[in-house]
PDB file of C-alpha atoms and ligand atoms in Angstrom:
ATOM      1  CA  MET B 210     -35.010 -64.092  13.426  1.00  0.00           C
ATOM      2  CA  SER B 211     -35.779 -66.569  15.885  1.00  0.00           C
ATOM      3  CA  ASN B 212     -33.902 -66.231  19.452  1.00  0.00           C
ATOM      4  CA  LEU B 213     -30.399 -67.823  18.856  1.00  0.00           C
ATOM      5  CA  LEU B 214     -29.360 -67.139  22.030  1.00  0.00           C
ATOM      6  CA  PRO B 215     -31.447 -69.458  22.748  1.00  0.00           C
ATOM      7  CA  THR B 216     -31.513 -70.897  27.010  1.00  0.00           C
ATOM      8  CA  THR B 217     -33.599 -74.006  29.005  1.00  0.00           C
ATOM      9  CA  GLU B 218     -34.846 -71.733  31.597  1.00  0.00           C
ATOM     10  CA  ALA B 219     -37.278 -69.072  31.231  1.00  0.00           C
ATOM     11  CA  GLU B 220     -36.038 -65.008  31.774  1.00  0.00           C
ATOM     12  CA  GLU B 221     -38.631 -63.409  33.659  1.00  0.00           C
ATOM     13  CA  CYS B 222     -38.275 -59.616  32.851  1.00  0.00           C
ATOM     14  CA  GLY B 223     -39.792 -57.073  34.523  1.00  0.00           C
ATOM     15  CA  PRO B 224     -40.109 -53.221  34.028  1.00  0.00           C
ATOM     16  CA  ALA B 225     -37.193 -51.304  36.769  1.00  0.00           C
ATOM     17  CA  PRO B 226     -37.911 -47.934  35.160  1.00  0.00           C
ATOM     18  CA  ARG B 227     -35.521 -45.081  36.556  1.00  0.00           C
ATOM     19  CA  LEU B 228     -35.460 -41.280  36.302  1.00  0.00           C
ATOM     20  CA  LEU B 229     -33.421 -38.907  34.730  1.00  0.00           C
ATOM     21  CA  SER B 230     -30.308 -40.670  35.935  1.00  0.00           C
ATOM     22  CA  PRO B 231     -26.530 -40.410  33.715  1.00  0.00           C
ATOM     23  CA  ILE B 232     -26.391 -42.366  30.597  1.00  0.00           C
ATOM     24  CA  GLU B 233     -25.966 -45.549  31.157  1.00  0.00           C
ATOM     25  CA  PRO B 234     -23.973 -48.046  28.694  1.00  0.00           C
ATOM     26  CA  LEU B 235     -25.722 -52.046  29.023  1.00  0.00           C
ATOM     27  CA  PRO B 236     -23.206 -55.060  28.485  1.00  0.00           C
ATOM     28  CA  ASP B 237     -23.936 -56.979  25.673  1.00  0.00           C
ATOM     29  CA  ARG B 238     -23.543 -60.997  24.428  1.00  0.00           C
ATOM     30  CA  THR B 239     -21.959 -60.407  20.729  1.00  0.00           C
ATOM     31  CA  VAL B 240     -22.348 -64.448  19.491  1.00  0.00           C
ATOM     32  CA  GLN B 241     -21.254 -64.813  15.871  1.00  0.00           C
ATOM     33  CA  LEU B 242     -23.411 -66.752  12.983  1.00  0.00           C
ATOM     34  CA  GLY B 243     -21.421 -67.946   9.917  1.00  0.00           C
ATOM     35  CA  ALA B 244     -20.477 -64.678   8.666  1.00  0.00           C
ATOM     36  CA  LEU B 245     -23.043 -62.905  10.205  1.00  0.00           C
ATOM     37  CA  GLU B 246     -22.096 -61.177  14.287  1.00  0.00           C
ATOM     38  CA  VAL B 247     -25.167 -59.950  16.361  1.00  0.00           C
ATOM     39  CA  HIS B 248     -25.043 -58.334  19.356  1.00  0.00           C
ATOM     40  CA  ARG B 249     -27.610 -58.563  22.048  1.00  0.00           C
ATOM     41  CA  VAL B 250     -28.543 -55.754  23.600  1.00  0.00           C
ATOM     42  CA  LEU B 251     -31.981 -56.555  25.615  1.00  0.00           C
ATOM     43  CA  PRO B 252     -32.210 -58.468  27.239  1.00  0.00           C
ATOM     44  CA  VAL B 253     -29.191 -58.233  29.230  1.00  0.00           C
ATOM     45  CA  ARG B 254     -28.079 -58.169  32.738  1.00  0.00           C
ATOM     46  CA  GLY B 255     -29.356 -54.982  34.727  1.00  0.00           C
ATOM     47  CA  ARG B 256     -32.040 -54.335  31.640  1.00  0.00           C
ATOM     48  CA  ARG B 257     -34.754 -56.192  30.712  1.00  0.00           C
ATOM     49  CA  LEU B 258     -38.015 -54.045  29.654  1.00  0.00           C
ATOM     50  CA  ILE B 259     -37.565 -50.833  27.823  1.00  0.00           C
ATOM     51  CA  GLY B 260     -41.316 -48.926  26.998  1.00  0.00           C
ATOM     52  CA  PRO B 261     -42.081 -52.685  25.549  1.00  0.00           C
ATOM     53  CA  TRP B 262     -39.787 -53.284  24.093  1.00  0.00           C
ATOM     54  CA  CYS B 263     -38.170 -56.997  24.985  1.00  0.00           C
ATOM     55  CA  PHE B 264     -35.735 -57.701  22.664  1.00  0.00           C
ATOM     56  CA  PHE B 265     -33.371 -56.109  20.146  1.00  0.00           C
ATOM     57  CA  ASP B 266     -30.743 -57.979  18.757  1.00  0.00           C
ATOM     58  CA  ARG B 267     -27.966 -56.289  16.277  1.00  0.00           C
ATOM     59  CA  PHE B 268     -26.383 -58.026  13.459  1.00  0.00           C
ATOM     60  CA  GLY B 269     -23.722 -56.709  11.127  1.00  0.00           C
ATOM     61  CA  PRO B 270     -23.196 -54.590   8.819  1.00  0.00           C
ATOM     62  CA  VAL B 271     -21.825 -58.003   6.873  1.00  0.00           C
ATOM     63  CA  THR B 272     -20.867 -58.174   2.652  1.00  0.00           C
ATOM     64  CA  PHE B 273     -21.118 -61.694   1.098  1.00  0.00           C
ATOM     65  CA  ARG B 274     -21.116 -63.276  -1.925  1.00  0.00           C
ATOM     66  CA  GLN B 275     -22.570 -66.775  -1.889  1.00  0.00           C
ATOM     67  CA  ASP B 276     -23.863 -67.693   1.749  1.00  0.00           C
ATOM     68  CA  LYS B 277     -27.532 -66.698   2.338  1.00  0.00           C
ATOM     69  CA  ALA B 278     -26.772 -64.323   5.203  1.00  0.00           C
ATOM     70  CA  MET B 279     -29.369 -64.596   7.278  1.00  0.00           C
ATOM     71  CA  ASP B 280     -31.754 -68.167   6.458  1.00  0.00           C
ATOM     72  CA  VAL B 281     -33.979 -68.441   9.362  1.00  0.00           C
ATOM     73  CA  GLY B 282     -36.196 -71.387   9.859  1.00  0.00           C
ATOM     74  CA  PRO B 283     -40.067 -71.745   9.849  1.00  0.00           C
ATOM     75  CA  HIS B 284     -40.440 -70.606  14.521  1.00  0.00           C
ATOM     76  CA  PRO B 285     -42.922 -69.673  16.301  1.00  0.00           C
ATOM     77  CA  HIS B 286     -43.956 -66.542  18.571  1.00  0.00           C
ATOM     78  CA  ILE B 287     -46.670 -66.027  21.565  1.00  0.00           C
ATOM     79  CA  GLY B 288     -47.886 -62.869  23.199  1.00  0.00           C
ATOM     80  CA  LEU B 289     -45.377 -60.402  20.654  1.00  0.00           C
ATOM     81  CA  GLN B 290     -44.905 -58.266  18.134  1.00  0.00           C
ATOM     82  CA  THR B 291     -41.376 -58.669  15.654  1.00  0.00           C
ATOM     83  CA  VAL B 292     -40.040 -55.341  13.736  1.00  0.00           C
ATOM     84  CA  THR B 293     -37.429 -55.983  11.525  1.00  0.00           C
ATOM     85  CA  TRP B 294     -35.263 -52.398   9.986  1.00  0.00           C
ATOM     86  CA  LEU B 295     -32.672 -52.564   7.555  1.00  0.00           C
ATOM     87  CA  LEU B 296     -29.885 -50.128   7.494  1.00  0.00           C
ATOM     88  CA  ASP B 297     -28.761 -51.977   4.987  1.00  0.00           C
ATOM     89  CA  GLY B 298     -29.211 -54.892   2.449  1.00  0.00           C
ATOM     90  CA  GLU B 299     -32.823 -57.449   2.131  1.00  0.00           C
ATOM     91  CA  VAL B 300     -34.298 -60.204   3.788  1.00  0.00           C
ATOM     92  CA  VAL B 301     -37.064 -62.064   2.615  1.00  0.00           C
ATOM     93  CA  HIS B 302     -40.137 -62.831   5.309  1.00  0.00           C
ATOM     94  CA  LYS B 303     -42.745 -65.523   4.655  1.00  0.00           C
ATOM     95  CA  ASP B 304     -45.159 -66.334   7.767  1.00  0.00           C
ATOM     96  CA  SER B 305     -47.859 -69.115   9.005  1.00  0.00           C
ATOM     97  CA  LEU B 306     -50.705 -66.155   7.461  1.00  0.00           C
ATOM     98  CA  GLY B 307     -49.843 -66.404   3.174  1.00  0.00           C
ATOM     99  CA  SER B 308     -48.498 -63.000   4.109  1.00  0.00           C
ATOM    100  CA  GLU B 309     -44.607 -63.128   1.752  1.00  0.00           C
ATOM    101  CA  CYS B 310     -42.607 -59.540   2.403  1.00  0.00           C
ATOM    102  CA  LEU B 311     -39.109 -58.755   0.071  1.00  0.00           C
ATOM    103  CA  VAL B 312     -38.027 -56.898   3.396  1.00  0.00           C
ATOM    104  CA  ARG B 313     -35.270 -54.058   2.079  1.00  0.00           C
ATOM    105  CA  ALA B 314     -33.603 -50.847   4.183  1.00  0.00           C
ATOM    106  CA  GLY B 315     -36.265 -48.664   5.574  1.00  0.00           C
ATOM    107  CA  GLN B 316     -39.809 -51.161   5.041  1.00  0.00           C
ATOM    108  CA  LEU B 317     -41.395 -52.038   8.024  1.00  0.00           C
ATOM    109  CA  SER B 318     -41.709 -55.366   8.861  1.00  0.00           C
ATOM    110  CA  LEU B 319     -44.972 -55.908  12.088  1.00  0.00           C
ATOM    111  CA  MET B 320     -45.487 -58.979  12.171  1.00  0.00           C
ATOM    112  CA  THR B 321     -47.587 -59.815  15.340  1.00  0.00           C
ATOM    113  CA  ALA B 322     -47.943 -63.171  16.677  1.00  0.00           C
ATOM    114  CA  GLY B 323     -51.073 -62.289  19.329  1.00  0.00           C
ATOM    115  CA  ARG B 324     -52.349 -65.762  19.931  1.00  0.00           C
ATOM    116  CA  GLY B 325     -49.269 -67.546  17.672  1.00  0.00           C
ATOM    117  CA  ILE B 326     -48.037 -67.568  14.566  1.00  0.00           C
ATOM    118  CA  ALA B 327     -44.992 -69.342  12.888  1.00  0.00           C
ATOM    119  CA  HIS B 328     -42.234 -66.953   9.775  1.00  0.00           C
ATOM    120  CA  ALA B 329     -39.075 -67.484   8.228  1.00  0.00           C
ATOM    121  CA  GLU B 330     -36.767 -64.644   7.219  1.00  0.00           C
ATOM    122  CA  GLU B 331     -34.347 -65.387   5.154  1.00  0.00           C
ATOM    123  CA  THR B 332     -31.040 -64.012   2.685  1.00  0.00           C
ATOM    124  CA  PRO B 333     -33.403 -64.226  -0.609  1.00  0.00           C
ATOM    125  CA  GLY B 334     -31.304 -65.653  -4.204  1.00  0.00           C
ATOM    126  CA  ASP B 335     -31.073 -62.531  -5.898  1.00  0.00           C
ATOM    127  CA  ASN B 336     -29.088 -60.228  -3.249  1.00  0.00           C
ATOM    128  CA  SER B 337     -27.439 -57.007  -2.869  1.00  0.00           C
ATOM    129  CA  GLY B 338     -24.966 -59.337  -0.316  1.00  0.00           C
ATOM    130  CA  LYS B 339     -24.689 -56.511   2.264  1.00  0.00           C
ATOM    131  CA  LEU B 340     -27.011 -56.839   4.944  1.00  0.00           C
ATOM    132  CA  ASP B 341     -27.024 -54.191   8.294  1.00  0.00           C
ATOM    133  CA  GLY B 342     -30.076 -53.955  10.773  1.00  0.00           C
ATOM    134  CA  ALA B 343     -31.709 -54.907  13.711  1.00  0.00           C
ATOM    135  CA  GLN B 344     -34.175 -57.325  15.383  1.00  0.00           C
ATOM    136  CA  LEU B 345     -36.054 -56.294  18.279  1.00  0.00           C
ATOM    137  CA  TRP B 346     -39.356 -57.478  19.877  1.00  0.00           C
ATOM    138  CA  VAL B 347     -42.134 -55.935  21.696  1.00  0.00           C
ATOM    139  CA  ALA B 348     -44.295 -57.535  24.410  1.00  0.00           C
ATOM    140  CA  LEU B 349     -48.020 -57.111  24.123  1.00  0.00           C
ATOM    141  CA  PRO B 350     -49.935 -56.544  27.282  1.00  0.00           C
ATOM    142  CA  GLU B 351     -52.065 -59.002  28.875  1.00  0.00           C
ATOM    143  CA  HIS B 352     -55.236 -57.444  27.484  1.00  0.00           C
ATOM    144  CA  SER B 353     -53.738 -57.517  23.539  1.00  0.00           C
ATOM    145  CA  ARG B 354     -51.367 -60.683  24.319  1.00  0.00           C
ATOM    146  CA  SER B 355     -53.901 -63.408  22.560  1.00  0.00           C
ATOM    147  CA  VAL B 356     -55.483 -61.110  19.608  1.00  0.00           C
ATOM    148  CA  ALA B 357     -54.891 -62.662  15.992  1.00  0.00           C
ATOM    149  CA  PRO B 358     -51.677 -62.985  14.465  1.00  0.00           C
ATOM    150  CA  GLN B 359     -51.205 -60.081  11.584  1.00  0.00           C
ATOM    151  CA  TYR B 360     -48.733 -58.719   9.798  1.00  0.00           C
ATOM    152  CA  LEU B 361     -47.581 -55.804   7.818  1.00  0.00           C
ATOM    153  CA  CYS B 362     -45.504 -54.660   5.681  1.00  0.00           C
ATOM    154  CA  THR B 363     -44.754 -51.099   4.524  1.00  0.00           C
ATOM    155  CA  PRO B 364     -42.811 -49.593   1.188  1.00  0.00           C
ATOM    156  CA  GLU B 365     -41.234 -47.383   3.158  1.00  0.00           C
ATOM    157  CA  GLN B 366     -41.829 -45.176   6.757  1.00  0.00           C
ATOM    158  CA  PRO B 367     -42.001 -41.249   7.206  1.00  0.00           C
ATOM    159  CA  ALA B 368     -38.750 -39.647   7.462  1.00  0.00           C
ATOM    160  CA  ARG B 369     -38.449 -36.034   8.274  1.00  0.00           C
ATOM    161  CA  ASP B 370     -35.700 -33.609   7.690  1.00  0.00           C
ATOM    162  CA  HIS B 371     -34.822 -32.013  11.290  1.00  0.00           C
ATOM    163  CA  ARG B 372     -32.519 -29.075  11.791  1.00  0.00           C
ATOM    164  CA  GLY B 373     -28.992 -31.417  11.975  1.00  0.00           C
ATOM    165  CA  GLY B 374     -30.769 -34.844  10.196  1.00  0.00           C
ATOM    166  CA  VAL B 375     -33.587 -36.784   9.330  1.00  0.00           C
ATOM    167  CA  VAL B 376     -35.608 -38.944  11.836  1.00  0.00           C
ATOM    168  CA  THR B 377     -37.464 -41.951  10.066  1.00  0.00           C
ATOM    169  CA  THR B 378     -40.227 -42.961  12.752  1.00  0.00           C
ATOM    170  CA  ILE B 379     -40.993 -47.223  12.654  1.00  0.00           C
ATOM    171  CA  LEU B 380     -43.184 -47.309  15.724  1.00  0.00           C
ATOM    172  CA  GLY B 381     -45.457 -45.455  17.213  1.00  0.00           C
ATOM    173  CA  GLU B 382     -45.178 -41.335  16.852  1.00  0.00           C
ATOM    174  CA  PHE B 383     -41.717 -39.775  17.310  1.00  0.00           C
ATOM    175  CA  ALA B 384     -40.615 -36.002  16.737  1.00  0.00           C
ATOM    176  CA  GLY B 385     -43.581 -35.466  14.034  1.00  0.00           C
ATOM    177  CA  ALA B 386     -44.090 -38.392  12.272  1.00  0.00           C
ATOM    178  CA  ALA B 387     -46.199 -41.089  13.090  1.00  0.00           C
ATOM    179  CA  SER B 388     -45.734 -44.919  11.396  1.00  0.00           C
ATOM    180  CA  ALA B 389     -48.761 -46.492  10.523  1.00  0.00           C
ATOM    181  CA  GLY B 390     -47.580 -49.764  12.959  1.00  0.00           C
ATOM    182  CA  VAL B 391     -50.298 -51.139  15.589  1.00  0.00           C
ATOM    183  CA  GLN B 392     -49.802 -50.781  18.415  1.00  0.00           C
ATOM    184  CA  PHE B 393     -50.462 -51.819  21.791  1.00  0.00           C
ATOM    185  CA  SER B 394     -49.086 -49.900  24.045  1.00  0.00           C
ATOM    186  CA  PRO B 395     -47.708 -46.427  24.009  1.00  0.00           C
ATOM    187  CA  GLY B 396     -44.231 -46.950  22.128  1.00  0.00           C
ATOM    188  CA  VAL B 397     -41.718 -45.273  19.904  1.00  0.00           C
ATOM    189  CA  GLY B 398     -39.099 -46.482  17.440  1.00  0.00           C
ATOM    190  CA  ALA B 399     -36.911 -44.250  15.267  1.00  0.00           C
ATOM    191  CA  ASP B 400     -33.526 -44.561  13.093  1.00  0.00           C
ATOM    192  CA  ILE B 401     -32.359 -41.604  13.342  1.00  0.00           C
ATOM    193  CA  ALA B 402     -29.399 -40.001  10.688  1.00  0.00           C
ATOM    194  CA  VAL B 403     -26.908 -37.072  11.917  1.00  0.00           C
ATOM    195  CA  ARG B 404     -25.428 -35.066   9.520  1.00  0.00           C
ATOM    196  CA  ALA B 405     -21.560 -34.609  10.110  1.00  0.00           C
ATOM    197  CA  GLY B 406     -20.650 -31.787  12.004  1.00  0.00           C
ATOM    198  CA  GLU B 407     -24.294 -31.170  13.595  1.00  0.00           C
ATOM    199  CA  THR B 408     -26.436 -32.191  16.445  1.00  0.00           C
ATOM    200  CA  MET B 409     -29.938 -32.979  16.364  1.00  0.00           C
ATOM    201  CA  ASN B 410     -32.111 -31.309  19.402  1.00  0.00           C
ATOM    202  CA  LEU B 411     -35.171 -33.867  19.618  1.00  0.00           C
ATOM    203  CA  PRO B 412     -38.244 -33.556  21.599  1.00  0.00           C
ATOM    204  CA  LEU B 413     -38.409 -37.090  23.769  1.00  0.00           C
ATOM    205  CA  ASP B 414     -41.897 -37.567  26.192  1.00  0.00           C
ATOM    206  CA  PRO B 415     -41.209 -37.429  29.569  1.00  0.00           C
ATOM    207  CA  ALA B 416     -43.297 -39.753  30.741  1.00  0.00           C
ATOM    208  CA  PHE B 417     -41.098 -42.890  28.496  1.00  0.00           C
ATOM    209  CA  GLU B 418     -38.213 -44.436  28.914  1.00  0.00           C
ATOM    210  CA  TYR B 419     -36.383 -45.067  26.339  1.00  0.00           C
ATOM    211  CA  GLY B 420     -32.219 -46.778  24.983  1.00  0.00           C
ATOM    212  CA  ALA B 421     -30.440 -45.121  22.416  1.00  0.00           C
ATOM    213  CA  LEU B 422     -27.716 -47.667  19.986  1.00  0.00           C
ATOM    214  CA  LEU B 423     -25.213 -46.503  17.756  1.00  0.00           C
ATOM    215  CA  ALA B 424     -25.192 -48.366  14.460  1.00  0.00           C
ATOM    216  CA  ARG B 425     -22.915 -46.372  12.171  1.00  0.00           C
ATOM    217  CA  GLY B 426     -20.427 -43.701  12.875  1.00  0.00           C
ATOM    218  CA  ASP B 427     -20.187 -41.410  15.456  1.00  0.00           C
ATOM    219  CA  ALA B 428     -22.338 -39.518  18.467  1.00  0.00           C
ATOM    220  CA  GLN B 429     -22.768 -38.234  21.410  1.00  0.00           C
ATOM    221  CA  ALA B 430     -25.807 -38.838  23.464  1.00  0.00           C
ATOM    222  CA  LEU B 431     -26.450 -35.478  25.474  1.00  0.00           C
ATOM    223  CA  ARG B 432     -22.675 -34.967  25.124  1.00  0.00           C
ATOM    224  CA  VAL B 433     -21.709 -38.357  26.215  1.00  0.00           C
ATOM    225  CA  PRO B 434     -19.335 -40.334  23.456  1.00  0.00           C
ATOM    226  CA  LEU B 435     -20.798 -43.685  22.209  1.00  0.00           C
ATOM    227  CA  GLN B 436     -20.259 -46.955  21.618  1.00  0.00           C
ATOM    228  CA  ARG B 437     -20.877 -48.164  18.405  1.00  0.00           C
ATOM    229  CA  ASN B 438     -23.258 -51.718  19.198  1.00  0.00           C
ATOM    230  CA  THR B 439     -23.822 -51.057  22.558  1.00  0.00           C
ATOM    231  CA  LEU B 440     -27.212 -49.765  24.318  1.00  0.00           C
ATOM    232  CA  TYR B 441     -27.397 -46.593  26.483  1.00  0.00           C
ATOM    233  CA  TYR B 442     -30.719 -46.457  28.372  1.00  0.00           C
ATOM    234  CA  LEU B 443     -30.603 -43.388  28.531  1.00  0.00           C
ATOM    235  CA  GLY B 444     -34.045 -43.435  31.611  1.00  0.00           C
ATOM    236  CA  ALA B 445     -37.868 -41.679  32.271  1.00  0.00           C
ATOM    237  CA  GLY B 446     -38.643 -37.726  32.411  1.00  0.00           C
ATOM    238  CA  ARG B 447     -36.812 -36.190  29.711  1.00  0.00           C
ATOM    239  CA  SER B 448     -38.317 -33.998  27.699  1.00  0.00           C
ATOM    240  CA  GLU B 449     -35.182 -33.416  24.433  1.00  0.00           C
ATOM    241  CA  LEU B 450     -32.244 -35.570  23.821  1.00  0.00           C
ATOM    242  CA  ASP B 451     -29.064 -33.811  22.034  1.00  0.00           C
ATOM    243  CA  LEU B 452     -26.883 -35.703  19.501  1.00  0.00           C
ATOM    244  CA  SER B 453     -24.330 -34.523  17.647  1.00  0.00           C
ATOM    245  CA  SER B 454     -22.161 -36.342  15.234  1.00  0.00           C
ATOM    246  CA  ARG B 455     -18.476 -35.680  13.318  1.00  0.00           C
ATOM    247  CA  GLU B 456     -18.720 -37.559  11.153  1.00  0.00           C
ATOM    248  CA  GLY B 457     -21.298 -38.644  10.103  1.00  0.00           C
ATOM    249  CA  ALA B 458     -24.344 -41.193  13.026  1.00  0.00           C
ATOM    250  CA  ARG B 459     -27.137 -42.906  12.058  1.00  0.00           C
ATOM    251  CA  LEU B 460     -28.774 -43.829  15.474  1.00  0.00           C
ATOM    252  CA  LEU B 461     -31.603 -46.991  17.044  1.00  0.00           C
ATOM    253  CA  LEU B 462     -34.009 -45.018  19.762  1.00  0.00           C
ATOM    254  CA  ILE B 463     -36.408 -47.806  21.203  1.00  0.00           C
ATOM    255  CA  GLY B 464     -39.022 -45.766  23.954  1.00  0.00           C
ATOM    256  CA  GLY B 465     -42.177 -46.376  25.988  1.00  0.00           C
ATOM    257  CA  ALA B 466     -44.140 -45.594  29.034  1.00  0.00           C
ATOM    258  CA  PRO B 467     -43.419 -48.299  32.208  1.00  0.00           C
ATOM    259  CA  PHE B 468     -44.757 -51.903  30.273  1.00  0.00           C
ATOM    260  CA  GLY B 469     -46.159 -51.915  34.082  1.00  0.00           C
ATOM    261  CA  GLU B 470     -46.282 -55.921  33.712  1.00  0.00           C
ATOM    262  CA  THR B 471     -44.005 -59.098  34.998  1.00  0.00           C
ATOM    263  CA  VAL B 472     -43.174 -61.173  31.365  1.00  0.00           C
ATOM    264  CA  LEU B 473     -41.518 -64.257  31.194  1.00  0.00           C
ATOM    265  CA  MET B 474     -39.777 -65.148  28.155  1.00  0.00           C
ATOM    266  CA  TRP B 475     -38.164 -68.506  26.489  1.00  0.00           C
ATOM    267  CA  TRP B 476     -36.663 -68.728  23.381  1.00  0.00           C
ATOM    268  CA  ASN B 477     -39.160 -67.203  20.430  1.00  0.00           C
ATOM    269  CA  PHE B 478     -41.932 -66.939  22.835  1.00  0.00           C
ATOM    270  CA  VAL B 479     -42.864 -63.741  24.767  1.00  0.00           C
ATOM    271  CA  ALA B 480     -45.703 -65.126  27.947  1.00  0.00           C
ATOM    272  CA  ARG B 481     -46.797 -64.924  32.014  1.00  0.00           C
ATOM    273  CA  THR B 482     -46.223 -69.001  33.569  1.00  0.00           C
ATOM    274  CA  ALA B 483     -44.032 -71.391  32.875  1.00  0.00           C
ATOM    275  CA  GLU B 484     -46.905 -74.077  31.676  1.00  0.00           C
ATOM    276  CA  GLU B 485     -48.664 -71.537  28.887  1.00  0.00           C
ATOM    277  CA  ILE B 486     -44.674 -71.656  27.502  1.00  0.00           C
ATOM    278  CA  ALA B 487     -44.708 -75.080  27.916  1.00  0.00           C
ATOM    279  CA  ALA B 488     -47.633 -75.344  26.181  1.00  0.00           C
ATOM    280  CA  ALA B 489     -47.053 -73.546  23.296  1.00  0.00           C
ATOM    281  CA  ARG B 490     -43.463 -75.668  23.073  1.00  0.00           C
ATOM    282  CA  GLN B 491     -45.333 -79.093  22.759  1.00  0.00           C
ATOM    283  CA  ALA B 492     -47.607 -77.361  20.143  1.00  0.00           C
ATOM    284  CA  TRP B 493     -44.999 -76.543  18.183  1.00  0.00           C
ATOM    285  CA  GLU B 494     -42.924 -79.682  18.365  1.00  0.00           C
ATOM    286  CA  ARG B 495     -46.753 -81.554  17.646  1.00  0.00           C
ATOM    287  CA  GLY B 496     -47.364 -79.445  14.658  1.00  0.00           C
ATOM    288  CA  GLU B 497     -50.639 -78.195  15.964  1.00  0.00           C
ATOM    289  CA  GLN B 498     -51.537 -74.144  16.858  1.00  0.00           C
ATOM    290  CA  PHE B 499     -49.312 -71.875  14.680  1.00  0.00           C
ATOM    291  CA  GLY B 500     -49.550 -73.590  11.170  1.00  0.00           C
ATOM    292  CA  ASP B 501     -46.750 -73.741   8.371  1.00  0.00           C
ATOM    293  CA  VAL B 502     -44.998 -71.449   6.779  1.00  0.00           C
ATOM    294  CA  PRO B 503     -45.413 -72.127   2.936  1.00  0.00           C
ATOM    295  CA  ARG B 504     -43.179 -71.144   0.246  1.00  0.00           C
ATOM    296  CA  TYR B 505     -39.930 -71.461   3.242  1.00  0.00           C
ATOM    297  CA  ASN B 506     -37.698 -74.450   1.102  1.00  0.00           C
ATOM    298  CA  GLY B 507     -35.971 -75.769   4.254  1.00  0.00           C
ATOM    299  CA  PRO B 508     -36.700 -78.404   8.087  1.00  0.00           C
ATOM    300  CA  ARG B 509     -39.495 -76.188  11.061  1.00  0.00           C
ATOM    301  CA  THR B 510     -36.696 -75.450  13.663  1.00  0.00           C
ATOM    302  CA  PRO B 511     -36.946 -77.291  16.183  1.00  0.00           C
ATOM    303  CA  ALA B 512     -37.852 -75.958  19.426  1.00  0.00           C
ATOM    304  CA  PRO B 513     -34.532 -75.974  21.988  1.00  0.00           C
ATOM    305  CA  ARG B 514     -35.047 -77.525  25.718  1.00  0.00           C
ATOM    306  CA  PHE B 515     -36.911 -76.201  28.617  1.00  0.00           C
ATOM    307  CA  LEU B 516     -36.662 -76.751  32.007  1.00  0.00           C
ATOM    308  CA  GLY B 517     -39.964 -74.992  33.018  1.00  0.00           C
ATOM    309  CA  ARG B 518     -38.235 -73.042  35.502  1.00  0.00           C
ATOM    310  CA  PRO B 519     -37.287 -69.053  34.936  1.00  0.00           C
ATOM    311  CA  ILE B 520     -34.569 -67.660  36.170  1.00  0.00           C
ATOM    312  CA  PRO B 521     -35.323 -64.801  38.419  1.00  0.00           C
ATOM    313  CA  SER B 522     -33.815 -61.458  36.836  1.00  0.00           C
ATOM    314  CA  PRO B 523     -30.677 -60.722  38.362  1.00  0.00           C
ATOM    315  CA  GLY B 524     -31.449 -57.300  37.324  1.00  0.00           C
ATOM    316  CA  ARG B 525     -34.683 -56.495  39.599  1.00  0.00           C
TER     317      ARG B 525
HETATM  318 MN1  LIG F 273     -38.984 -64.773  14.460  1.00  0.00          MN
END
């Protein structure tokens, strides 16, 4: 998915890990794109990174008939990995490597942009009329941000029963199940289903900071009631997480070792300098570096205007 809330200036995103603190709801921005409601929960004011995770858009749930719920034309990425994770519905991914995957709920769509890739994501013509999911980005560390682009689409992700529910690992290793997704810095992503009337006790890595989002149902995390589609910062230094639900819940958990580098984000690029961003923008506008996305029927996404000035992060 493309960054649908573009700015003309780049955002400086640095790590600001905190040790054990009260569970803290982060502000979000909501944008309506046709029938689809998108909550941008990362980066937001006061919180730019959680581990290596630098971007988190929660979209849906939506039901639709004729229109495509998602149709994001070819656009470029550098310096990051994109994770598309669906709770319901389907999206077709196509990229400039020639990859094509029909992604359904429970499958991982992981695109490593490295030094540059272009992709498109759209609702297929033959669809369920539903869409519910999330798009997340992982920042690549300095030593890996120029790797060759690659794409992985898995038939399913490892899921394990735990007392009180089921954990599916999206990225990294969580509660005994490891994802096949390639990683360049320590981090984790998981989808947690809590059964009605149950409490789950899940192990956390005290060296990681974490964030949790309630996607469906009702839940309490460490006895704090969660609002739906709000990202809660859990900090670092915790060795366990208690989740309970009255009616049943689905939560998304992200985390990782504090990233240790300040990145510059603009549009669909994660970089270090405004010059790099300007060069990537120019390459895209000239049709260089990123290649074409075959078999996508529609126009490329033009880059927004870029003023070339970083916005210092107010949250740091
Ligand atoms: Mn994208």
